[in-house]
XYZ file of C-alpha atoms in Angstrom:
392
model
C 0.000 0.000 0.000
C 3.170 2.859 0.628
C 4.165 1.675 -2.092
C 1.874 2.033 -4.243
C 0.868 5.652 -2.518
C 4.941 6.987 -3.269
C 4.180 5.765 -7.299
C 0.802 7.946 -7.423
C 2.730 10.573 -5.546
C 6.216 10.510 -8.310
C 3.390 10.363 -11.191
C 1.256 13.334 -9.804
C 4.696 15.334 -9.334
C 5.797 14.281 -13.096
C 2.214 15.757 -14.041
C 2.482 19.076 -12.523
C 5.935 19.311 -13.719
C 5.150 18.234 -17.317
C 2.235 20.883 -17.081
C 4.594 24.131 -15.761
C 7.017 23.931 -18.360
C 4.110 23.382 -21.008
C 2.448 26.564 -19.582
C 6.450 28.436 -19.347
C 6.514 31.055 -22.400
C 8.848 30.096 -24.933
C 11.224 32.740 -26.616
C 12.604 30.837 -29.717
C 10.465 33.261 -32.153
C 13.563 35.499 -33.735
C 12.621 39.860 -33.622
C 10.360 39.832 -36.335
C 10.764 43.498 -38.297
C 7.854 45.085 -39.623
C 7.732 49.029 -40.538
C 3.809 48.744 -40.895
C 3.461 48.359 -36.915
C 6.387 50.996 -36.332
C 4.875 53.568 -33.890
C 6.088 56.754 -33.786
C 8.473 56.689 -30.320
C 10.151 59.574 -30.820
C 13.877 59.083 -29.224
C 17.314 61.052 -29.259
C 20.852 60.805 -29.047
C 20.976 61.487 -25.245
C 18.363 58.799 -24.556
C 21.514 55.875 -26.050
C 24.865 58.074 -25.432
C 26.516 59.647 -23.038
C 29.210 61.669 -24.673
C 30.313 63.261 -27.796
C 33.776 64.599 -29.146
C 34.768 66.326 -32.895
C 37.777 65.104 -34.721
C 39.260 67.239 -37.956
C 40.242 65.112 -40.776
C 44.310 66.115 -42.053
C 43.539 68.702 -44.841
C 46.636 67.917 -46.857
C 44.576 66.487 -49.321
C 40.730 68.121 -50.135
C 37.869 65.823 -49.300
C 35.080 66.238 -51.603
C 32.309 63.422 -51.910
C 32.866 60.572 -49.682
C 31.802 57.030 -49.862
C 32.601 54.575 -47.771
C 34.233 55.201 -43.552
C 35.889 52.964 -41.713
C 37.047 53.148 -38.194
C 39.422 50.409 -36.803
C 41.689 50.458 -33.653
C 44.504 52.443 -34.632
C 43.463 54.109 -37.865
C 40.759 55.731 -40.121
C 40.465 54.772 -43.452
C 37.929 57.059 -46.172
C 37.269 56.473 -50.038
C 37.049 59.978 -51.558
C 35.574 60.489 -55.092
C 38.234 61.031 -57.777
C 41.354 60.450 -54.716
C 41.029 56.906 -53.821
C 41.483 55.360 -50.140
C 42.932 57.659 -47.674
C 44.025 56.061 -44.365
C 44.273 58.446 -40.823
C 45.691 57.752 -37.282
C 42.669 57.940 -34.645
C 43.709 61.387 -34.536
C 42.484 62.629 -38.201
C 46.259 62.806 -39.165
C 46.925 61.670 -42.922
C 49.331 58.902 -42.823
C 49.103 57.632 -46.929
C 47.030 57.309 -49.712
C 46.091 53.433 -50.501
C 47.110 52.477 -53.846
C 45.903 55.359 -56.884
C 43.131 55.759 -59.406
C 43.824 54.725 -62.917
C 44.136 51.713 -65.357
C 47.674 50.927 -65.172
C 49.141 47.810 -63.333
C 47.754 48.175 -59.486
C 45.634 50.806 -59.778
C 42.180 50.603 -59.519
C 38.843 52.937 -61.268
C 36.314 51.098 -58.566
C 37.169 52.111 -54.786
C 33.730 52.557 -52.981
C 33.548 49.551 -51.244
C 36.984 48.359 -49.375
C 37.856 46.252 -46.347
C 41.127 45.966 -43.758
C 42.554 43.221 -41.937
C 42.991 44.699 -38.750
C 45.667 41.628 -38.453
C 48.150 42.246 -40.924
C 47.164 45.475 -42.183
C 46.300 44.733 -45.760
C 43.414 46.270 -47.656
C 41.484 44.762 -50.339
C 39.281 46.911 -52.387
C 36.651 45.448 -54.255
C 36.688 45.920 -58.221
C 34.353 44.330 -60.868
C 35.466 41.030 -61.044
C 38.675 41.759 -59.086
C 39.883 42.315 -55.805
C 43.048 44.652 -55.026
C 45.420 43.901 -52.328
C 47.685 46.611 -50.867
C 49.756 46.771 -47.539
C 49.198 48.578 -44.895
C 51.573 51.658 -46.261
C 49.240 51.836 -49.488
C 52.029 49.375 -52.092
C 50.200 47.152 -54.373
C 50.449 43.673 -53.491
C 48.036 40.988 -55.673
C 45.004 40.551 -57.669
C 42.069 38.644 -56.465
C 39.606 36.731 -59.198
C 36.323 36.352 -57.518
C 34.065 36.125 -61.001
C 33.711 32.196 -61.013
C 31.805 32.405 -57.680
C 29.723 35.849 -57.867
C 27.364 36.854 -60.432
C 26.995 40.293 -59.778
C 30.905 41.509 -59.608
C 31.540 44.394 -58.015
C 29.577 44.544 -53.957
C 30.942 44.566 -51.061
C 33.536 42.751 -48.841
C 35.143 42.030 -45.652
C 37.516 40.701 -43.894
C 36.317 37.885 -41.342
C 38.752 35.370 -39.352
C 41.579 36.516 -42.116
C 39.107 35.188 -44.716
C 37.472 36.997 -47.036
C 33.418 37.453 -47.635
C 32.155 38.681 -50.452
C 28.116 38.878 -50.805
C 25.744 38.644 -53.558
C 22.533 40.609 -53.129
C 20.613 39.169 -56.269
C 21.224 42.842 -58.102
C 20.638 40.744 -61.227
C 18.122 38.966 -60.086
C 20.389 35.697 -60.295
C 22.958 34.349 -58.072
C 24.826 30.997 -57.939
C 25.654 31.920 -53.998
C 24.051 34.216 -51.775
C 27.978 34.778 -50.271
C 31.210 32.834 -50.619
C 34.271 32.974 -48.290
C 38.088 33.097 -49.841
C 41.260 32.781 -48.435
C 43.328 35.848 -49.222
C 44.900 34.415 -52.237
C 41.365 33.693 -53.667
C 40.725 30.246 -53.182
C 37.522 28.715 -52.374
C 36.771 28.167 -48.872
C 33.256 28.399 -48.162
C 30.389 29.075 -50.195
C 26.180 29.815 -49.349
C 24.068 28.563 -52.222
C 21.466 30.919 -53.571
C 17.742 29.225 -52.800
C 15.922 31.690 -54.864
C 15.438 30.627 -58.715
C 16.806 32.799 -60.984
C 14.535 35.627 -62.179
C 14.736 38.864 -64.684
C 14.477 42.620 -62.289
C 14.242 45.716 -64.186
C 15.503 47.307 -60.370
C 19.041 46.516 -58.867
C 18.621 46.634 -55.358
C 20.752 45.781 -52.450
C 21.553 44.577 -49.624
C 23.905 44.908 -46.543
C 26.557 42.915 -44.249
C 27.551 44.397 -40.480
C 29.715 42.815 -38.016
C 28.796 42.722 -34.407
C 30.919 40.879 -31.526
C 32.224 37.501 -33.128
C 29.224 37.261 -35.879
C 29.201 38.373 -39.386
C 25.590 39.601 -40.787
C 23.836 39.446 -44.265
C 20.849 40.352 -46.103
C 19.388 40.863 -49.083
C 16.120 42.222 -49.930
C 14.107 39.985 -51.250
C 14.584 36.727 -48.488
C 12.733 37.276 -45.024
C 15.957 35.998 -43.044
C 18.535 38.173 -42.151
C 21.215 35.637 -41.310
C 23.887 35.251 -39.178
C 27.126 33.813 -39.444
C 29.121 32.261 -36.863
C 33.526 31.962 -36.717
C 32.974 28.155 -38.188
C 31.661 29.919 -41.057
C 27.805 28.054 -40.516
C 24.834 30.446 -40.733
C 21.456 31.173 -39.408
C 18.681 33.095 -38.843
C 19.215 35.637 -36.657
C 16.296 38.273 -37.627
C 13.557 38.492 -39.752
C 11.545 40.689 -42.405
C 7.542 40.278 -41.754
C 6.080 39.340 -45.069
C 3.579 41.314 -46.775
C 2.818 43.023 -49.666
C 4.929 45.994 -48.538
C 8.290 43.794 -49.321
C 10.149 44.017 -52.808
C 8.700 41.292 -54.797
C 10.481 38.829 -56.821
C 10.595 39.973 -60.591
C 9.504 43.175 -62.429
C 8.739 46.301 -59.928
C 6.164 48.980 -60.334
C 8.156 52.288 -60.020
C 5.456 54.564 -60.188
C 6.127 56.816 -57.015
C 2.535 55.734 -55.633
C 3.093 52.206 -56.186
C 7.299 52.417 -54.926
C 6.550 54.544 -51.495
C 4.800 51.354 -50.736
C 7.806 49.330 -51.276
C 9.663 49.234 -47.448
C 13.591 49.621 -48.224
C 15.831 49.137 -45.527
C 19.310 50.948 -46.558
C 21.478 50.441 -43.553
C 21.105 47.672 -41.012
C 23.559 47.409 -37.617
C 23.161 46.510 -34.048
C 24.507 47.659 -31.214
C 24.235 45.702 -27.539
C 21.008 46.940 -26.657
C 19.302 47.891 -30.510
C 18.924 46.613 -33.790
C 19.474 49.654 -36.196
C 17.862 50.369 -39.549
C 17.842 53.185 -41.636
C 14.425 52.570 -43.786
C 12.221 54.181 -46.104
C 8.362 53.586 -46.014
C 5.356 55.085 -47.317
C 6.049 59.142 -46.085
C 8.896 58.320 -43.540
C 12.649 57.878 -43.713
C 13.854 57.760 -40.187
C 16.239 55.769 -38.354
C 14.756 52.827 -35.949
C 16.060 51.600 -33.263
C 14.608 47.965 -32.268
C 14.913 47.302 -28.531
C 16.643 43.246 -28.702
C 15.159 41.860 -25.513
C 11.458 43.400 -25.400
C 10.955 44.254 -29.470
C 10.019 48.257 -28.972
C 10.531 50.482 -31.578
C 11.742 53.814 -31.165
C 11.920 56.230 -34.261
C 14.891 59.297 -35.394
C 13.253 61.578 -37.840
C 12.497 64.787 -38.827
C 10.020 66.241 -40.918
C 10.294 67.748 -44.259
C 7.066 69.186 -45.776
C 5.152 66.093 -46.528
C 8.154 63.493 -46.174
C 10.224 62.787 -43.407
C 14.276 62.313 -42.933
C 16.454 60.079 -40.600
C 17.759 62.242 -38.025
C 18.764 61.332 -34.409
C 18.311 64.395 -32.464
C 21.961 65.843 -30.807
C 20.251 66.964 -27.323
C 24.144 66.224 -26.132
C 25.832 69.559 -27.099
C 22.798 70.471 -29.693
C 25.200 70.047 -33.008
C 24.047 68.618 -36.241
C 22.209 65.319 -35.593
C 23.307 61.787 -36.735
C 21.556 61.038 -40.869
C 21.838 59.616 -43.440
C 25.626 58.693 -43.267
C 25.060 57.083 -39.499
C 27.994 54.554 -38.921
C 28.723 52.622 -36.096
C 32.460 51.224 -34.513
C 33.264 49.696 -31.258
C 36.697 50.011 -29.637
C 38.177 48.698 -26.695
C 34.677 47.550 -25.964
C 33.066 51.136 -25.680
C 30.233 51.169 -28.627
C 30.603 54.779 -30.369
C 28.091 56.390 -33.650
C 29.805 58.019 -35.990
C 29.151 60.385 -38.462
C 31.520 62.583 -41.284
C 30.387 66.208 -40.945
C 31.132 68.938 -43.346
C 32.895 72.325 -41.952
C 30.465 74.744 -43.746
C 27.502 72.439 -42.311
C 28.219 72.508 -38.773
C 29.260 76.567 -38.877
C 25.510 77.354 -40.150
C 24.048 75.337 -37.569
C 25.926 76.937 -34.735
C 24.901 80.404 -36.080
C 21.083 79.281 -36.429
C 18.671 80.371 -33.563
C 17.695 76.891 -33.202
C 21.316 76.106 -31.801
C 21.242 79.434 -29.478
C 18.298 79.258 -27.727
C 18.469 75.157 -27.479
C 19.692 73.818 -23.788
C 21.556 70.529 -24.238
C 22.150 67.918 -21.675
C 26.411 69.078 -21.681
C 25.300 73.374 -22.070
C 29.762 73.161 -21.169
C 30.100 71.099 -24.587
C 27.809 73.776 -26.479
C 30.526 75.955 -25.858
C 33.443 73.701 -26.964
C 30.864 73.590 -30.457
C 30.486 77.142 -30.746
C 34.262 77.132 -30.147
C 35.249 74.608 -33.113
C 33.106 75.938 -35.331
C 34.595 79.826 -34.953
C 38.553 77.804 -35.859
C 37.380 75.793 -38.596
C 37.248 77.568 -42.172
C 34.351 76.130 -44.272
C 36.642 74.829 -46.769
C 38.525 72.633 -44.379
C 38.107 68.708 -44.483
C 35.232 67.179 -42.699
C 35.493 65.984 -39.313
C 34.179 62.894 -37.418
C 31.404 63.219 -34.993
C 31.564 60.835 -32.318
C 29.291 59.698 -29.676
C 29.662 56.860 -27.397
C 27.111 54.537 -26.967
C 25.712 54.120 -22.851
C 26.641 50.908 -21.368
């Protein structure tokens, strides 16, 4: 009879057990991004940072258009329209130019897109079909064939575990692999088959890649995964893209403004410790938002132009120009910092707007150090790096 009373007793306790973790919620659903339930959270800089500083790129060569910053632990690297790759100390000081423009034997005519081993040094810059290697002091070093394993030549790159990834964002609307890992002297290491059949566009869209602690990030418009991938080079999802009829659809694209607003195009995409990051345009807004990881809130940096909006993250931490379009993001020595190139003539309008006088910052002691830098810059000086670090 105790016997038989201690087996009813395990059985009942196996029940009740069986039943809590059946009733536990489970959190295996990855963030799910959708711009058709974005609210409008308004947020600003000094809600994520707590501190901002200027530095003034090295003016001893112009800076005109821009495409492509990169910040690493000792240096600063910028592609410059019709100059090439020019690579900084931390301090905005030039130290060389990286390779030249032109046609003859390593030179390059392509230089948006670029990446650096922060190893040895080495930069490869991305070319149609071809990828340049030069040293760290700018001396051409190799060639790079990637053709046989990307169908649309000429994206973007980086540098991951001293391998190389190169992405294809279906900007054809055919791909033999969605991205494909190299060894620096261009063999075949890794590769992601495409799973989407091939298909005729008349709209080359794109994509992105990010890195964030030890994981490398990709996506490309028209898949609902944003994966990620891990140091043994396997992937998965990491994010996702809520379907609907407000994605890009596979094949021809109305581009009829009415029909395109509809369209949501993320441009950027990064994450930080706390937020996912996207710089996205939907229906009336551009704006900048900022996805909370753990509980999924949305917060939103615009501002409003007439009937359209633009990304801007409010500066409410010395009341400069805000973070935009060109919003960048670095992390160094395990501090998380924004990052932004700012143009000379830019910031010395804003200071002398009444917007900027009358406005009372969170740091009114930085103001001053603004109104200060902006009275020794000339407007035809090189732009300078605006900096904010991210709270812990």
């Amino acid at each position: 009879m105790l016997q038989l009373l201690l087996q009813m007793k395990i059985q009942i306790f196996v029940l009740l057990l069986f039943l809590s973790l059946s009733c536990k919620p489970q959190n295996n659903s990855l963030l799910e991004i959708d711009p058709r339930s974005f609210p409008d959270n308004k947020i600003t800089l000094g809600a994520i940072a707590d501190d901002i500083y200027y530095v003034l790129l090295d003016g001893s060569i112009p800076i005109g258009i821009n495409y492509k910053l990169k910040i690493t632990a000792s240096n600063i690297y910028l592609s410059v329209k019709d100059i090439g790759i020019l690579k900084f100390d931390r301090s905005g000081r030039l130290i060389c130019r990286i390779g030249s423009i032109g046609r003859g034997p390593g030179q390059y005519t392509d230089f948006m897109d670029y990446a650096v081993d922060e190893l040895t040094g080495n930069i490869y810059v991305m070319g149609p079909g071809i990828i340049k290697v030069y040293s760290q002091r700018g001396t051409f070093v190799r060639n790079i064939d990637y053709k046989a394993h990307i169908a649309f030549v000429g994206g973007d790159i980086e540098v991951y575990n001293s391998l190389l990834f190169i992405p294809d964002f279906l900007w054809t609307g055919e791909a033999k692999n969605s991205w494909v890992f190299l060894d620096t002297l261009g063999k075949l290491v890794a590769a992601k088959k495409n799973s989407i059949q091939p298909f005729k566009t008349n709209t080359g869209i794109d994509g992105s890649i990010y890195r964030f602690g030890s994981n490398l990030y990709y996506y490309n418009l028209y898949n609902d995964t944003i994966f990620s991938i891990s140091p043994d080079l396997s992937s998965k999802g990491a994010y996702l893209f809520a379907k609907g009829d407000h994605r890009w659809t596979i094949g021809e694209v109305n581009t009829h403004r009415e029909a395109f607003i509809r369209i949501f195009k993320p441009m950027k995409m990064f994450e930080s410790k706390y937020f996912v990051i996207i710089l996205y345009a939907y229906l009336d807004r551009s704006a900048i938002s900022l996805i909370e990881k753990q509980s999924g809130k949305v917060f939103i940096a615009r501002i409003q132009k007439g009937e359209l909006s633009e990304p801007s993250l409010q500066n409410d931490l010395d009341g400069a120009l805000p973070f935009g379009m060109d919003i960048n993001y670095f992390i160094d020595n395990n501090e998380e910092y924004l990052v932004q190139l700012i143009s000379p003539i830019d910031l010395k309008t804003h200071v002398a707007d009444d917007e900027f006088k009358n406005g009372n910052p969170k740091y009114p002691e930085r103001k001053k150090e603004v109104e200060s830098l902006a009275l020794r810059i000339k407007e035809t000086d090189n732009p300078l790096l605006m900096i904010a670090r991210l709270k812990k």
